[in-house]
Coordinates of C-alpha atoms in Angstrom, one line a residue:
M816 CA 0.2 -0.2 -0.2
L817 CA 1.2 3.3 -0.7
R818 CA 0.0 6.7 0.3
T819 CA 1.2 10.4 -0.3
V820 CA 1.1 13.0 0.9
S821 CA 2.7 17.0 1.3
I822 CA 3.9 18.4 4.3
L823 CA 5.2 21.2 5.1
A824 CA 7.8 21.1 6.3
E825 CA 11.9 20.0 6.2
P826 CA 12.3 16.1 6.1
H827 CA 15.3 15.8 8.8
R828 CA 11.2 17.5 11.0
I829 CA 9.6 15.4 9.6
L830 CA 11.8 12.0 9.6
D831 CA 12.6 12.8 13.0
A832 CA 9.2 13.2 14.0
W833 CA 8.1 10.2 12.3
C834 CA 10.7 8.8 14.3
D835 CA 9.5 9.4 18.0
M836 CA 7.0 7.4 20.4
A837 CA 5.3 10.1 21.8
V838 CA 4.3 10.9 18.3
Q839 CA 4.6 7.2 17.1
Q840 CA 1.6 7.1 20.0
Q841 CA -0.4 10.0 18.5
I842 CA -1.1 8.9 15.3
L843 CA -1.4 5.6 16.6
D844 CA -4.0 6.5 18.7
G845 CA -6.9 4.1 18.9
I846 CA -5.2 1.4 16.2
A847 CA -2.9 -0.1 18.4
D848 CA -0.8 0.7 22.0
L849 CA 2.7 0.8 23.0
Q850 CA 2.9 -1.3 25.5
S851 CA 7.2 -0.5 25.9
G852 CA 10.6 0.5 23.6
D853 CA 11.8 3.6 22.2
G854 CA 12.2 5.2 18.9
Y855 CA 14.2 2.0 17.7
A856 CA 12.7 -1.2 18.8
S857 CA 9.2 -1.5 20.0
Q858 CA 6.2 -3.5 21.7
W859 CA 2.7 -2.2 20.1
R860 CA -1.0 -3.8 21.3
L861 CA -2.9 -4.0 17.8
H862 CA -6.1 -3.7 16.8
L863 CA -8.4 -6.0 15.2
P864 CA -11.9 -6.2 14.1
L865 CA -14.1 -7.9 16.7
D866 CA -12.4 -6.9 19.2
R867 CA -9.9 -8.8 19.0
H868 CA -6.1 -8.0 19.4
I869 CA -2.2 -9.4 18.4
A870 CA 0.7 -8.0 19.4
L871 CA 4.0 -6.8 17.3
N872 CA 7.6 -6.0 17.6
Y873 CA 8.4 -3.8 16.2
R874 CA 12.2 -2.7 15.2
R875 CA 13.5 0.5 12.9
G876 CA 15.6 -0.8 10.2
E877 CA 17.9 1.2 7.5
A878 CA 17.4 4.2 6.8
R879 CA 19.5 7.0 4.4
L880 CA 19.4 11.1 6.5
G881 CA 16.8 13.9 4.7
E882 CA 15.3 10.6 2.5
W883 CA 14.0 8.0 4.3
V884 CA 13.5 5.3 7.0
R885 CA 12.5 1.7 7.7
Y886 CA 10.9 0.1 10.0
E887 CA 10.5 -3.7 10.8
G888 CA 7.9 -5.5 12.4
S889 CA 7.0 -8.6 13.5
G890 CA 4.0 -10.5 15.9
E891 CA 1.8 -13.1 16.2
H892 CA 0.2 -15.5 13.9
G893 CA 3.0 -15.2 12.0
L894 CA 2.5 -11.6 10.8
Q895 CA 5.3 -9.8 9.5
L896 CA 5.2 -5.8 8.8
Q897 CA 7.5 -3.4 6.6
T898 CA 6.9 0.9 6.8
E899 CA 8.8 2.6 5.1
L900 CA 8.3 6.8 5.2
S901 CA 10.3 9.0 2.6
V902 CA 9.9 12.1 1.9
R903 CA 10.9 14.6 -0.9
P904 CA 10.8 18.3 -2.0
A905 CA 7.8 19.4 -3.3
P906 CA 7.5 20.4 -7.3
N907 CA 6.7 23.8 -6.7
G908 CA 9.1 23.7 -3.8
F909 CA 6.4 24.5 -1.0
G910 CA 7.1 21.7 2.0
C911 CA 7.7 17.9 1.2
E912 CA 6.1 15.3 -0.4
T913 CA 5.8 12.3 1.3
L914 CA 5.2 8.9 1.3
L915 CA 4.6 5.8 3.0
A916 CA 4.3 2.7 2.0
V917 CA 2.7 -0.2 4.4
E918 CA 3.6 -4.3 3.1
Y919 CA 1.6 -7.0 5.3
R920 CA 1.4 -10.3 5.3
V921 CA 0.3 -13.2 7.3
E922 CA 2.2 -16.4 7.4
G923 CA 0.5 -19.4 8.5
G924 CA -2.3 -22.0 7.8
P925 CA -5.8 -21.5 6.5
L926 CA -6.6 -20.1 9.8
A927 CA -4.2 -17.8 9.8
Q928 CA -5.4 -16.1 5.9
A929 CA -9.2 -16.1 6.8
A930 CA -8.5 -13.9 10.7
A931 CA -6.3 -11.9 7.4
K932 CA -9.3 -11.4 4.5
L933 CA -11.6 -10.4 7.8
V934 CA -9.7 -7.3 7.6
G935 CA -10.3 -6.8 4.1
A936 CA -9.4 -3.2 3.0
A937 CA -9.4 -1.5 6.6
P938 CA -5.0 -1.3 6.6
D939 CA -5.9 1.3 3.3
A940 CA -7.9 2.6 5.1
V941 CA -5.3 2.6 8.8
V942 CA -3.0 3.6 6.3
A943 CA -4.6 7.1 5.3
T944 CA -6.1 7.6 9.0
V945 CA -2.3 7.3 10.7
L946 CA -0.9 9.8 7.1
R947 CA -3.5 12.8 8.1
R948 CA -2.9 12.4 11.3
F949 CA 0.7 12.4 11.2
K950 CA 0.9 15.1 9.1
A951 CA -2.0 17.6 11.4
W952 CA 1.7 17.2 14.4
V953 CA 4.3 17.8 11.4
E954 CA 2.6 21.3 10.5
C955 CA 0.0 21.7 13.5
G956 CA 1.9 19.8 17.0
E957 CA -0.5 18.4 17.2
V958 CA -3.9 16.1 16.4
P959 CA -6.9 16.5 15.5
T960 CA -9.8 15.3 17.9
L961 CA -13.5 15.7 18.8
R962 CA -12.8 14.0 22.6
D963 CA -12.2 18.2 24.5
N964 CA -14.9 19.4 22.0
P965 CA -18.3 20.3 23.1
S966 CA -19.9 18.9 19.7
A967 CA -19.1 15.1 20.4
R968 CA -20.7 15.6 24.0
E969 CA -23.1 12.6 24.5
R970 CA -26.1 13.3 23.3
D971 CA -28.4 11.4 26.9
Q972 CA -25.9 14.4 28.6
P973 CA -28.5 17.7 29.5
R974 CA -28.6 20.4 27.8
D975 CA -28.3 23.7 29.1

């Protein structure tokens, strides 16, 4: 899966933010929970449909200063995950074109393959969400949320 977005920032700032655990936790909120680790090696608990979870060991691989960084992960049920975030100056010279490439596979028997099919097109939607949140964090310093927005309040609460 490939997703591209323009981000108004310098390449080093984008790549540094991508490797920052605090940023990763914010952009993965509701998708995965950090169990332990740092920007080089970490353990995550991924949320799956039907209130299921899977453990993932995620580690930083190769990187080229100012150009790209790769991460690799392995998890339960033969899950293999590779991600690469690459940046280059935008064609108009305004910000950077940022490309997130995600490849995953589930190795294993028929049960593992069936579980992977349950997810369906969801990984593409997750990649889009992660990149959108990341862009917001780099450009604005925070990930947008409705958590404290009055319009996100419970509907059964009395109005003033």
